Each structure stands twice: as structure tokens, then as C-alpha cells.
Amino acid sequence: MKIGPQAHHSSAISASNESTIVVRGRNLAQELIGRISFTDHFWLLLTGTMPTAAQRRILDATLVAIAEHGLVPSVQVGRMTLAAAPEALQGAVAAGILGCGSVVLGSSEAAGQFYAAIAAQIAASAAPTDAAKAVILEYRAARRPIPGYGHPQHKDLDPRARSLFAVAAEVGSAGTYIGIAQQVERLLPDLIGKPLVLNVSGAIPAALLDAGYPLGALKGVPILARTAGLIAHLLEEQLRPIGFVLSHAGSAAIRYDGESPPDFEPARE
Amino acid sequence: MKIGPQAHHSSAISASNESTIVVRGRNLAQELIGRISFTDHFWLLLTGTMPTAAQRRILDATLVAIAEHGLVPSVQVGRMTLAAAPEALQGAVAAGILGCGSVVLGSSEAAGQFYAAIAAQIAASAAPTDAAKAVILEYRAARRPIPGYGHPQHKDLDPRARSLFAVAAEVGSAGTYIGIAQQVERLLPDLIGKPLVLNVSGAIPAALLDAGYPLGALKGVPILARTAGLIAHLLEEQLRPIGFVLSHAGSAAIRYDGESPPDFEPARE
Amino acid sequence: MKIGPQAHHSSAISASNESTIVVRGRNLAQELIGRISFTDHFWLLLTGTMPTAAQRRILDATLVAIAEHGLVPSVQVGRMTLAAAPEALQGAVAAGILGCGSVVLGSSEAAGQFYAAIAAQIAASAAPTDAAKAVILEYRAARRPIPGYGHPQHKDLDPRARSLFAVAAEVGSAGTYIGIAQQVERLLPDLIGKPLVLNVSGAIPAALLDAGYPLGALKGVPILARTAGLIAHLLEEQLRPIGFVLSHAGSAAIRYDGESPPDFEPARE
Amino acid sequence: MKIGPQAHHSSAISASNESTIVVRGRNLAQELIGRISFTDHFWLLLTGTMPTAAQRRILDATLVAIAEHGLVPSVQVGRMTLAAAPEALQGAVAAGILGCGSVVLGSSEAAGQFYAAIAAQIAASAAPTDAAKAVILEYRAARRPIPGYGHPQHKDLDPRARSLFAVAAEVGSAGTYIGIAQQVERLLPDLIGKPLVLNVSGAIPAALLDAGYPLGALKGVPILARTAGLIAHLLEEQLRPIGFVLSHAGSAAIRYDGESPPDFEPARE
């Protein structure tokens, strides 16, 4: 197979020899272990630079906000998988991450791109309200959902969104993107005919982008955070299993409506 | 299907209603977001309690220590998977976690159980040296490898292990388990005929168990940490792809040695 | 990293050049496509030889027997994953395979190894009944379950097991292993105090091993077969989704029993 | 969570009671095991109907054609994953399926949709050449690749494509779609400025759609087929491992180009 012209032959993340491990240009054992938090390290791994105190606070807040929300489908997928293969924790983690799906994990990134499109118009001298209106209508015309607004359970207010913006105000990083996110929330009732409140997947990119976190790395935040929640559920599953209860309840909720041989009576769950 | 007597019908991790999300008994939006670090949250999710300052330092240090070590097989698996399905970041994360495998992800837990077996004998009044010797010889008799010692690259010293123990000394949490880990290192040359230095997968459980982290949750630490490193590599893969270079190099290293039809000449890579 | 002495640098499965693809020594386009069935090809891929007519019948029968059994946990895992990431069919297939778990996918292999242990004693001149008794008691002493017997739903008879043995009789391949499987079924009531009927995961290795299928390849049969059933469910999921109904039923079956902040009332599903 | 109006509560694939398992309306043990091939069963599972002899020949031929092509990236992903977690075959299968990626697994479906767009214009009375030209130019205008044409290794001829069409001719199922596929191949040199030969991912949907296989089920064929090849590689990996050789070759091909602490010299592989 020929390797295309776009292929690279190098990586800038880590190197090592017998006595030293280098991560993003730092000596891991001497400069990083014990000196920085895991959140700092995640920022460093992704961007190659160390976060400021404000950036660390914002990244911590977003990771905490999105890590856990109960028995969501991906957690059920993970717990059912662990029940089926108790010895393979990493298989259950992998299945749970797949079960998060693009819908959950992609929302923050999609909202970030939506805000970036509005920010680009503002940067090109559009008035903020006009810019927001224009991009909302563009999404509507293309029948794309407005990412970052509305939640099936938290209909009037997503409390995580409010807290994230309070943290941004506290550390002084609130700026253009949070402004855009709030502007969109105000415009939606008129433009789409119903109120849709800002949800956590809208607040995360707004807070992170204002803090200088790179747009291209947004998707990493919900994936890492959800992995933490998933691990907690899987360790609980090992101690008090609910995986089979979940699958039993699932199959009891669905009936067979295909053809049957004569005299066949499906089992009642 | 009958659900066995061991099945549970409850979970203690999270609950929510329209206005509030509860995680481990705390109001997520009011008590956690912006107030605790992601590392605190991980400890809380796993154990139900908040870490002390010393516990946070130790957990941060272990997560930082194990997150990244270059183009290890799991990273190659993740990058090759992303090259093949560029739109599915979570598929590449899942594949990379599977590629970490039990060997890498299980080492900390295995070493923790090994130390716990020695600690149990000490708690039952054995002298520390005798306890360590007895368990080492038991593992040898069962042809089990001694987990947490030896590294293919860091033969004389794993610098991450030394740093972790320095952090434990600094925060004042070093205790029984670190003592056991060092005792074992001193005994190995005599008992197995060659020196094997303590590696990061031995130092992690020793430091965590001394800090009061639960044995049953050890495996969660390398999984979460490696996920962070993996995400960094996948974001780099999106910017400057090496996935196809990796697979090209791999296939070039292997030749076909099965039968061939007459006149068939395998392609030279 | 040093590569151990056990490492190989060759593979005997497939090679290709610009005009020809060789699989197991055959020209794929000229000798295989259109000339052999997929089941023949699977046998060839795994063993390097072409099956006889009897071997093909047995392999077909076992693959058909184990492919599908309704909304088992792995199917729910796959369907919930596809609901969460509708664009990634392969992610849902991967999650579903993980959800099959070692318990389901490993049963045929475990039963095959159990029968092989009995066959080894018979080959070393033990009487068949004595050999079976000895190995059953050995498993009991080690607290290992007897693999291939008992089924939570098909308590009196697993109809798939009976059909597989009828096929083996019809093609003339029934032999030592089916004899052992039936002998074990007769001995179990006395030896473990209750009747446990032979299930499909016991009948599959007995039929395959008698037909000359290699013991080491047993696990491949349920994996390939379940993948077929899983794909059918995922295509149905695309047409009429039940993934969210499954997860809704699951979460409604579990209550939160952790602590709560004052005045918090969990949502009723 | 509210379940949307599109949600279903039933499935038509399988049901069972204590004595009987029904698959697609048939009694599995009495009507299917031993009476039909695995390929028949796959068609039945996916479509609810039994294939004709011609349909079975075509489905067999396509599954055989796409099952195996050497050490492709997905096979490397699977083998490296198994090397890292030797006890978890299903984890390695899952990783390998993820490693196939949308690019490989989606090609047949994409080509099927491309042909269906041309067929729809022909059905609406366009001349076949005009219809093909129109859809090709539409794809070009949208900067979409033409799916099913060109192969990095088989530049002049994909021998699998020719064989598949020979089978279709032999069983008498060749029709509109194969005609379209060939027409497109003739038009491409003029329309895109270079010859691109029909590849196996174009020939598969053309042959299957002519045989009456449903468009929506096309993606299932490469997934099932590649799973068979993957299992063969994983069983070979258990006998003679190359997983670590692959990852060693991969990491040796990539150099670190990030910053380094003073005096740090990366290890030579």
C-alpha cells in the first residue's frame, strides 16, 4: 500500500530512554509526578502547554460536571457487559464508551463548532445578535439541531450549566463564547418557537473556549469524564451486580411480533 | 431467565430529578462543580467519600505517572483505528482501551493483591521479611510472575516509582505497603536469582494503599490515566496522521510462509 | 522493547500481489469465490484445509444453532449502542461482541476442554465411565462449574443439543466426544445431586470435535455465529428502534439507595 | 427520559419458551439446524425469508470474497490487542472490528447507495449512460469519492470483482446493478480523467442487489466476512504470536519531534 503524502512519521507527545521518560518536553518523573494535578496533565498532554490557574479551574469544573448522570444507556451497556465477562473490566469500559455514542460525546464539540461559527461572524464585524441569528437560521435551514440546548429531563434549567458559568465568572475567564451561548438561549424562543435552555453540553465548550482550550480537543473532555463515571459504576457492579436485572427488565419490555409456528406460546418474562 | 439471589436492584452512585443531580449524596451543581478537582471527583465517585489533601496528592501523582509512555501497542491500536474510521473518536478510544489489555491494566491490581497477601501475614504477626519471602515463594511455586517488578526498558530503575515514593514521603502517607514493596525489591535477587527493580505498576498500588485507597478500585487508576494519554494521541492523529505508517511498517515486518499457487510472488512492501 | 524468543515474524494465512490474492495456499479469485460456501471458507481460514461434506454439515449446524436467541444481554448492548451512535454500525457490533462476554462465548471452548480431559483418560486406557467420573469430581473439587450442562430457560431439554446430535448421526460423524457428552449427562444427577441437561454449548464442541474440528478453534464458532444474529438485530434497530425502550426499562428497574441532600426527591421514571 | 414517538416495543427476530426457540417464524431446532447452511441462516436472520439457490450462491461468493486480505490494519489491531490481553479473544475481535473502520466496512454500502441513485434515475426513464453520468458528476460536484472504484494494490484489475460477476452470470442473477457498475467503470476515465477499476466493494453490492438482497443490509456482509478472517488471525496469533513484532515495527517507524530536556537522547529502537 502506498502511504499518502499527508502521512507523518513523527509524534510530539512522548519519548523515553532507559532512565528518562519525556512527556511534552518535560521530564515526567522530575517535573510532573507529584507537582501537577491530573487535570493539569490532561491539559498538557492535549495542548503541549501547562494551564493557568483559571484554565485548570475551568477544565476541572467541566470534567466534574459531565462525569456522571446515573444509569444512562452507556452505563447500562458497561454494567451488562461486565456481568457477562466479569474478568474483563477493560472490555466493559470499552463497551460503555461505545455506548456513550456520538450523540452524547459529540454534543460538546458540535456546540463548540456552532459557537465558533457565530464568533467568526462577530470577528468579521457582525453585530453579536445578527451573527447568532444568522447561524441559528443557517442550522435550521439545513435541518440541523441546535447543539447545546434542551434536555429531556432538565427542561427549565440545567443546573450544571449555571454552575459552570458561575465558575467562569469567579475566575474571570467568562468572555465571548459564554456571551454567545447566552445570546443564543435568549434568541431561541422567537427563532424556533419554543424555549430551549442551555444544557451542560453547551456550557462546557462555551466555558472552555473562553478559557483558551482548543476547539479541536473539546471531544476529549466528555470522553475522559464519562470514563471516570463508568469506572465507578463498574466497580459497584463488581460489589453488587445489577447487570442481569437491567437486561431482564429490557427483555421484559419488548414483545415478539414476528410469525410463530403453530401452538407456540412465547415465554412470559 | 431467573435472576440469581445475588442480584441487586439499587445503586448508590447518582440520582436526579428535574432540577437537581445528586452524585454520591452531594448536590452536583451546588457542592461539586467548581469546588473540587476532577481527581477529587474520581475518588468520590469510586469510594463515596472525599479525599484528604494527602490522598488527592497521591491519586494525582499516580494518574500522572501512568498516563503516557509513548507509542505503546494500545496507542498504535487507537491511532490505526482512528485512521480507519476518522469520524468515530470513541471507537478509537474503545479499541485503544482494549489494546491496553489485561497485562498493562491489570498489573497495578495484581501487585496490590500481592502486597495485600504479604500485609495479611504481617497483620497475623509474621515478621515482615518472613511474610514477604513466604508470599514470593508461593507465587514462584505456582509459577506466577511477581507483579510490579522488572521493566523491559527501565532495567536499572523505573524513575516513576522513585518519584511516587518521594511524593508519599512528602505528604506523610508512606507506610506498610511501601515498606513491603521495597522489602520485596531487596529480596528478589536472592529468591529469584536476578535483580528486578520495582516498576510503576508496583509503586502505584503501594502508594495508593498506604493512602487508604481501596484495593478493589486499583484497576480504575491505570484505565482512567491511559484514557487521557490515548485521547492526546488521537487528537494528534487527527492533525498529523501516522496510523497508516504504523500499519505499513507492521505488515512490512511480517512475511507469508504458507503455501502458494505456482508462479505466485508475494508483493514486496 | 526487546521482543521475546517466542515471537514469530511470519503468518500463513494470506498473501497478495497486484493481480492475485492467496488465502491458505489457494488463489482466492480462481479457486474459492463462487466455488465454496462461506462455511467452507471459515473452516479453511481457521485450519488451512478444506472440510469434507460431513464436516461442512456439522459446522453449518453448529453455527446455525448458536447464532440467535432473542434479546439476550449482548443484543441489548448492541442495540442500545446503535441507538446512541446511529452512524457507527461497527461500534455497535463491537459493543455487542464485548457484551456476549466470556460466559457465553467461552462455554463451548470450556466444554471442549472438559471433554478433551475425559478423552485423554480414555486414550490412556481408562474405562469411559471412570474417566468421566474422575474428571467431573476433579472439577467439583476445584469448585469449577461443569461446562455444557444446564440452562436457565431450557431446563428439561435444550432442543438445539438434540438436533445437533441428530445431524451428527445422520452424517456419520458421531463418535467419542458425543459419547462422552451423553455419558456425563447420565452421571450428573448422581454426582452433583441434580439433573442438568446437556445444553447447546456442550453439544457444539462434542459434535465439532467428533468431526475433526480443532479444539483450539472452538471459540471462533460462537463468536462468528453471534455476530450474525447481532447484525440482524442492528439492522432491525435501524428500521424500528427499541434501544431507548430497553434503557428506559433498565433504569426504571433500579432505585437509588445512596444518601440524598435534604428535600431531594428522585424522579419517578 | 421521555421515549420518542418513533420508539417501538417489539421485535420480529426471535422468541422462545422452555421447549422451543423460534427464529424468524421457524422452529430453530426442527426446521433450521442441520437443514440450512449458515449463509442461508444469515439471509433469513437479516431478511425474514429463505434465499433461493441463486441468492445463496451470490451471498456465499461475496462473503468469501471479502473475508480476508492479509495483514490489513484491522488484523494488526486485533493481533496487537490479543497479544496485550491473551485471555480475551472477544476483546480482540471487538477491537479488530473497530479497526476495520467505516472506510472498509462502509464501502459496499456506499457503493450500493451510489448504484441505487443511478438505478432510480433509470427507473424514472433516464438512459443508463445519462443516469450514470449525472450521478457521477453529482458526486464529483459534492467532492464525494466515487465508491467502489480504485484499489491501492489492485490497480489494473481487482480479481475478486471479476469472479463475483462470473458467479452472477453463472447463476443467472446478473442484471441492472451489475450493468450499472460496469457502465460506471467505462465512464470514469473520461469523467474523472483517470481509469479506476471496479473493486470488490463495488462488485459486492452490484451482485447482491441484482440477486434481491436488501440495500439496507449491505453493511452486514463485510462485517460478518471480516469477522471470519479476523478470528483466523487471532487463532494463529495464539499459536505463533506476531502482535509484539507488529507494534515494535510500528514504533520504530516513528520518531519523536517534540521538545526534550537537556541531555536527553531518545532510545534507538
PDB file of N, CA and C in Angstrom, chain C residues 198-259:
ATOM      1  N   LEU C 198     -27.759 -31.546  28.978  1.00  0.00           N
ATOM      2  CA  LEU C 198     -26.759 -31.061  28.029  1.00  0.00           C
ATOM      3  C   LEU C 198     -27.312 -29.839  27.307  1.00  0.00           C
ATOM      4  N   ASN C 199     -26.545 -28.764  27.246  1.00  0.00           N
ATOM      5  CA  ASN C 199     -27.028 -27.592  26.523  1.00  0.00           C
ATOM      6  C   ASN C 199     -26.267 -27.415  25.202  1.00  0.00           C
ATOM      7  N   VAL C 200     -26.636 -26.381  24.471  1.00  0.00           N
ATOM      8  CA  VAL C 200     -26.073 -26.188  23.131  1.00  0.00           C
ATOM      9  C   VAL C 200     -24.553 -25.971  23.202  1.00  0.00           C
ATOM     10  N   SER C 201     -24.076 -25.365  24.273  1.00  0.00           N
ATOM     11  CA  SER C 201     -22.637 -25.109  24.397  1.00  0.00           C
ATOM     12  C   SER C 201     -21.853 -26.375  24.739  1.00  0.00           C
ATOM     13  N   GLY C 202     -22.544 -27.417  25.165  1.00  0.00           N
ATOM     14  CA  GLY C 202     -21.892 -28.707  25.314  1.00  0.00           C
ATOM     15  C   GLY C 202     -21.990 -29.514  24.018  1.00  0.00           C
ATOM     16  N   ALA C 203     -23.128 -29.418  23.357  1.00  0.00           N
ATOM     17  CA  ALA C 203     -23.336 -30.196  22.131  1.00  0.00           C
ATOM     18  C   ALA C 203     -22.438 -29.705  20.992  1.00  0.00           C
ATOM     19  N   ILE C 204     -22.183 -28.404  20.937  1.00  0.00           N
ATOM     20  CA  ILE C 204     -21.364 -27.855  19.847  1.00  0.00           C
ATOM     21  C   ILE C 204     -19.947 -28.443  19.852  1.00  0.00           C
ATOM     22  N   PRO C 205     -19.203 -28.388  20.958  1.00  0.00           N
ATOM     23  CA  PRO C 205     -17.854 -28.969  20.901  1.00  0.00           C
ATOM     24  C   PRO C 205     -17.879 -30.481  20.711  1.00  0.00           C
ATOM     25  N   ALA C 206     -18.860 -31.155  21.297  1.00  0.00           N
ATOM     26  CA  ALA C 206     -18.911 -32.614  21.110  1.00  0.00           C
ATOM     27  C   ALA C 206     -19.066 -32.948  19.626  1.00  0.00           C
ATOM     28  N   ALA C 207     -19.999 -32.260  18.957  1.00  0.00           N
ATOM     29  CA  ALA C 207     -20.220 -32.538  17.536  1.00  0.00           C
ATOM     30  C   ALA C 207     -19.023 -32.120  16.687  1.00  0.00           C
ATOM     31  N   LEU C 208     -18.438 -30.970  16.996  1.00  0.00           N
ATOM     32  CA  LEU C 208     -17.321 -30.466  16.184  1.00  0.00           C
ATOM     33  C   LEU C 208     -16.064 -31.319  16.375  1.00  0.00           C
ATOM     34  N   LEU C 209     -15.768 -31.671  17.622  1.00  0.00           N
ATOM     35  CA  LEU C 209     -14.543 -32.451  17.866  1.00  0.00           C
ATOM     36  C   LEU C 209     -14.654 -33.832  17.225  1.00  0.00           C
ATOM     37  N   ASP C 210     -15.835 -34.438  17.302  1.00  0.00           N
ATOM     38  CA  ASP C 210     -16.017 -35.722  16.614  1.00  0.00           C
ATOM     39  C   ASP C 210     -15.795 -35.584  15.108  1.00  0.00           C
ATOM     40  N   ALA C 211     -16.126 -34.407  14.561  1.00  0.00           N
ATOM     41  CA  ALA C 211     -15.976 -34.209  13.113  1.00  0.00           C
ATOM     42  C   ALA C 211     -14.556 -33.811  12.723  1.00  0.00           C
ATOM     43  N   GLY C 212     -13.665 -33.694  13.710  1.00  0.00           N
ATOM     44  CA  GLY C 212     -12.275 -33.365  13.385  1.00  0.00           C
ATOM     45  C   GLY C 212     -11.944 -31.895  13.427  1.00  0.00           C
ATOM     46  N   TYR C 213     -12.858 -31.097  13.951  1.00  0.00           N
ATOM     47  CA  TYR C 213     -12.601 -29.653  14.084  1.00  0.00           C
ATOM     48  C   TYR C 213     -11.612 -29.451  15.225  1.00  0.00           C
ATOM     49  N   PRO C 214     -10.639 -28.530  15.073  1.00  0.00           N
ATOM     50  CA  PRO C 214      -9.619 -28.406  16.119  1.00  0.00           C
ATOM     51  C   PRO C 214     -10.135 -27.765  17.412  1.00  0.00           C
ATOM     52  N   LEU C 215      -9.745 -28.350  18.527  1.00  0.00           N
ATOM     53  CA  LEU C 215     -10.117 -27.849  19.860  1.00  0.00           C
ATOM     54  C   LEU C 215      -9.780 -26.362  20.020  1.00  0.00           C
ATOM     55  N   GLY C 216      -8.619 -25.962  19.559  1.00  0.00           N
ATOM     56  CA  GLY C 216      -8.167 -24.585  19.745  1.00  0.00           C
ATOM     57  C   GLY C 216      -8.994 -23.563  18.977  1.00  0.00           C
ATOM     58  N   ALA C 217      -9.829 -24.003  18.060  1.00  0.00           N
ATOM     59  CA  ALA C 217     -10.620 -23.078  17.247  1.00  0.00           C
ATOM     60  C   ALA C 217     -12.084 -23.046  17.660  1.00  0.00           C
ATOM     61  N   LEU C 218     -12.411 -23.728  18.766  1.00  0.00           N
ATOM     62  CA  LEU C 218     -13.827 -23.813  19.169  1.00  0.00           C
ATOM     63  C   LEU C 218     -14.442 -22.447  19.444  1.00  0.00           C
ATOM     64  N   LYS C 219     -13.687 -21.573  20.097  1.00  0.00           N
ATOM     65  CA  LYS C 219     -14.263 -20.288  20.491  1.00  0.00           C
ATOM     66  C   LYS C 219     -14.676 -19.455  19.278  1.00  0.00           C
ATOM     67  N   GLY C 220     -14.066 -19.723  18.120  1.00  0.00           N
ATOM     68  CA  GLY C 220     -14.429 -18.976  16.930  1.00  0.00           C
ATOM     69  C   GLY C 220     -15.859 -19.201  16.483  1.00  0.00           C
ATOM     70  N   VAL C 221     -16.400 -20.367  16.764  1.00  0.00           N
ATOM     71  CA  VAL C 221     -17.745 -20.698  16.276  1.00  0.00           C
ATOM     72  C   VAL C 221     -18.820 -19.831  16.923  1.00  0.00           C
ATOM     73  N   PRO C 222     -18.926 -19.784  18.259  1.00  0.00           N
ATOM     74  CA  PRO C 222     -19.963 -18.883  18.798  1.00  0.00           C
ATOM     75  C   PRO C 222     -19.720 -17.415  18.475  1.00  0.00           C
ATOM     76  N   ILE C 223     -18.469 -16.975  18.376  1.00  0.00           N
ATOM     77  CA  ILE C 223     -18.243 -15.554  18.060  1.00  0.00           C
ATOM     78  C   ILE C 223     -18.772 -15.226  16.669  1.00  0.00           C
ATOM     79  N   LEU C 224     -18.420 -16.038  15.676  1.00  0.00           N
ATOM     80  CA  LEU C 224     -18.898 -15.742  14.326  1.00  0.00           C
ATOM     81  C   LEU C 224     -20.421 -15.844  14.266  1.00  0.00           C
ATOM     82  N   ALA C 225     -20.970 -16.883  14.895  1.00  0.00           N
ATOM     83  CA  ALA C 225     -22.416 -17.097  14.837  1.00  0.00           C
ATOM     84  C   ALA C 225     -23.171 -15.956  15.513  1.00  0.00           C
ATOM     85  N   ARG C 226     -22.750 -15.569  16.707  1.00  0.00           N
ATOM     86  CA  ARG C 226     -23.435 -14.485  17.412  1.00  0.00           C
ATOM     87  C   ARG C 226     -23.331 -13.168  16.655  1.00  0.00           C
ATOM     88  N   THR C 227     -22.219 -12.974  15.943  1.00  0.00           N
ATOM     89  CA  THR C 227     -22.083 -11.763  15.137  1.00  0.00           C
ATOM     90  C   THR C 227     -23.186 -11.695  14.080  1.00  0.00           C
ATOM     91  N   ALA C 228     -23.523 -12.837  13.501  1.00  0.00           N
ATOM     92  CA  ALA C 228     -24.603 -12.866  12.505  1.00  0.00           C
ATOM     93  C   ALA C 228     -25.933 -12.449  13.133  1.00  0.00           C
ATOM     94  N   GLY C 229     -26.260 -13.007  14.307  1.00  0.00           N
ATOM     95  CA  GLY C 229     -27.509 -12.640  14.967  1.00  0.00           C
ATOM     96  C   GLY C 229     -27.525 -11.167  15.358  1.00  0.00           C
ATOM     97  N   LEU C 230     -26.385 -10.716  15.838  1.00  0.00           N
ATOM     98  CA  LEU C 230     -26.244  -9.320  16.257  1.00  0.00           C
ATOM     99  C   LEU C 230     -26.482  -8.376  15.079  1.00  0.00           C
ATOM    100  N   ILE C 231     -25.921  -8.687  13.938  1.00  0.00           N
ATOM    101  CA  ILE C 231     -26.111  -7.829  12.764  1.00  0.00           C
ATOM    102  C   ILE C 231     -27.595  -7.753  12.407  1.00  0.00           C
ATOM    103  N   ALA C 232     -28.292  -8.882  12.493  1.00  0.00           N
ATOM    104  CA  ALA C 232     -29.728  -8.869  12.201  1.00  0.00           C
ATOM    105  C   ALA C 232     -30.468  -7.931  13.154  1.00  0.00           C
ATOM    106  N   HIS C 233     -30.135  -7.994  14.430  1.00  0.00           N
ATOM    107  CA  HIS C 233     -30.787  -7.104  15.395  1.00  0.00           C
ATOM    108  C   HIS C 233     -30.448  -5.646  15.133  1.00  0.00           C
ATOM    109  N   LEU C 234     -29.223  -5.380  14.724  1.00  0.00           N
ATOM    110  CA  LEU C 234     -28.831  -3.988  14.495  1.00  0.00           C
ATOM    111  C   LEU C 234     -29.509  -3.424  13.258  1.00  0.00           C
ATOM    112  N   LEU C 235     -29.690  -4.263  12.241  1.00  0.00           N
ATOM    113  CA  LEU C 235     -30.421  -3.770  11.075  1.00  0.00           C
ATOM    114  C   LEU C 235     -31.889  -3.540  11.428  1.00  0.00           C
ATOM    115  N   GLU C 236     -32.458  -4.420  12.258  1.00  0.00           N
ATOM    116  CA  GLU C 236     -33.832  -4.173  12.717  1.00  0.00           C
ATOM    117  C   GLU C 236     -33.898  -2.888  13.538  1.00  0.00           C
ATOM    118  N   GLU C 237     -32.875  -2.670  14.367  1.00  0.00           N
ATOM    119  CA  GLU C 237     -32.828  -1.445  15.188  1.00  0.00           C
ATOM    120  C   GLU C 237     -32.860  -0.189  14.315  1.00  0.00           C
ATOM    121  N   GLN C 238     -32.210  -0.265  13.159  1.00  0.00           N
ATOM    122  CA  GLN C 238     -32.222   0.898  12.257  1.00  0.00           C
ATOM    123  C   GLN C 238     -33.625   1.159  11.721  1.00  0.00           C
ATOM    124  N   LEU C 239     -34.395   0.098  11.534  1.00  0.00           N
ATOM    125  CA  LEU C 239     -35.736   0.254  10.975  1.00  0.00           C
ATOM    126  C   LEU C 239     -36.778   0.544  12.041  1.00  0.00           C
ATOM    127  N   ARG C 240     -36.687  -0.141  13.171  1.00  0.00           N
ATOM    128  CA  ARG C 240     -37.657   0.132  14.229  1.00  0.00           C
ATOM    129  C   ARG C 240     -36.946   0.041  15.575  1.00  0.00           C
ATOM    130  N   PRO C 241     -36.522   1.192  16.056  1.00  0.00           N
ATOM    131  CA  PRO C 241     -35.635   1.259  17.212  1.00  0.00           C
ATOM    132  C   PRO C 241     -36.303   0.861  18.523  1.00  0.00           C
ATOM    133  N   ILE C 242     -35.610   0.019  19.291  1.00  0.00           N
ATOM    134  CA  ILE C 242     -36.058  -0.285  20.648  1.00  0.00           C
ATOM    135  C   ILE C 242     -34.970   0.037  21.677  1.00  0.00           C
ATOM    136  N   GLY C 243     -33.835   0.551  21.205  1.00  0.00           N
ATOM    137  CA  GLY C 243     -32.710   0.782  22.113  1.00  0.00           C
ATOM    138  C   GLY C 243     -33.054   1.659  23.303  1.00  0.00           C
ATOM    139  N   PHE C 244     -33.806   2.729  23.071  1.00  0.00           N
ATOM    140  CA  PHE C 244     -34.131   3.615  24.195  1.00  0.00           C
ATOM    141  C   PHE C 244     -35.197   3.007  25.102  1.00  0.00           C
ATOM    142  N   VAL C 245     -36.084   2.194  24.534  1.00  0.00           N
ATOM    143  CA  VAL C 245     -37.060   1.495  25.377  1.00  0.00           C
ATOM    144  C   VAL C 245     -36.332   0.549  26.330  1.00  0.00           C
ATOM    145  N   LEU C 246     -35.313  -0.138  25.818  1.00  0.00           N
ATOM    146  CA  LEU C 246     -34.527  -1.048  26.653  1.00  0.00           C
ATOM    147  C   LEU C 246     -33.863  -0.295  27.810  1.00  0.00           C
ATOM    148  N   SER C 247     -33.230   0.824  27.503  1.00  0.00           N
ATOM    149  CA  SER C 247     -32.514   1.522  28.583  1.00  0.00           C
ATOM    150  C   SER C 247     -33.498   2.191  29.549  1.00  0.00           C
ATOM    151  N   HIS C 248     -34.623   2.615  29.047  1.00  0.00           N
ATOM    152  CA  HIS C 248     -35.643   3.190  29.928  1.00  0.00           C
ATOM    153  C   HIS C 248     -36.155   2.127  30.901  1.00  0.00           C
ATOM    154  N   ALA C 249     -36.436   0.949  30.373  1.00  0.00           N
ATOM    155  CA  ALA C 249     -36.901  -0.142  31.238  1.00  0.00           C
ATOM    156  C   ALA C 249     -35.837  -0.520  32.254  1.00  0.00           C
ATOM    157  N   GLY C 250     -34.581  -0.496  31.817  1.00  0.00           N
ATOM    158  CA  GLY C 250     -33.492  -0.830  32.726  1.00  0.00           C
ATOM    159  C   GLY C 250     -33.390   0.148  33.876  1.00  0.00           C
ATOM    160  N   SER C 251     -33.386   1.446  33.551  1.00  0.00           N
ATOM    161  CA  SER C 251     -33.201   2.409  34.640  1.00  0.00           C
ATOM    162  C   SER C 251     -34.432   2.444  35.546  1.00  0.00           C
ATOM    163  N   ALA C 252     -35.612   2.147  34.996  1.00  0.00           N
ATOM    164  CA  ALA C 252     -36.821   2.133  35.840  1.00  0.00           C
ATOM    165  C   ALA C 252     -36.790   0.970  36.836  1.00  0.00           C
ATOM    166  N   ALA C 253     -35.968  -0.032  36.571  1.00  0.00           N
ATOM    167  CA  ALA C 253     -35.930  -1.210  37.439  1.00  0.00           C
ATOM    168  C   ALA C 253     -34.990  -1.042  38.630  1.00  0.00           C
ATOM    169  N   ILE C 254     -34.231   0.028  38.632  1.00  0.00           N
ATOM    170  CA  ILE C 254     -33.208   0.215  39.663  1.00  0.00           C
ATOM    171  C   ILE C 254     -33.499   1.501  40.434  1.00  0.00           C
ATOM    172  N   ARG C 255     -33.426   1.433  41.740  1.00  0.00           N
ATOM    173  CA  ARG C 255     -33.635   2.659  42.507  1.00  0.00           C
ATOM    174  C   ARG C 255     -32.309   3.107  43.133  1.00  0.00           C
ATOM    175  N   TYR C 256     -32.255   4.367  43.474  1.00  0.00           N
ATOM    176  CA  TYR C 256     -31.086   4.940  44.131  1.00  0.00           C
ATOM    177  C   TYR C 256     -31.195   4.693  45.622  1.00  0.00           C
ATOM    178  N   ASP C 257     -30.174   4.137  46.219  1.00  0.00           N
ATOM    179  CA  ASP C 257     -30.225   3.921  47.667  1.00  0.00           C
ATOM    180  C   ASP C 257     -29.045   4.573  48.395  1.00  0.00           C
ATOM    181  N   GLY C 258     -28.413   5.536  47.732  1.00  0.00           N
ATOM    182  CA  GLY C 258     -27.365   6.290  48.410  1.00  0.00           C
ATOM    183  C   GLY C 258     -27.977   7.422  49.234  1.00  0.00           C
ATOM    184  N   GLU C 259     -27.122   8.232  49.830  1.00  0.00           N
ATOM    185  CA  GLU C 259     -27.627   9.384  50.582  1.00  0.00           C
ATOM    186  C   GLU C 259     -28.155  10.464  49.649  1.00  0.00           C
TER     187      GLU C 259
END
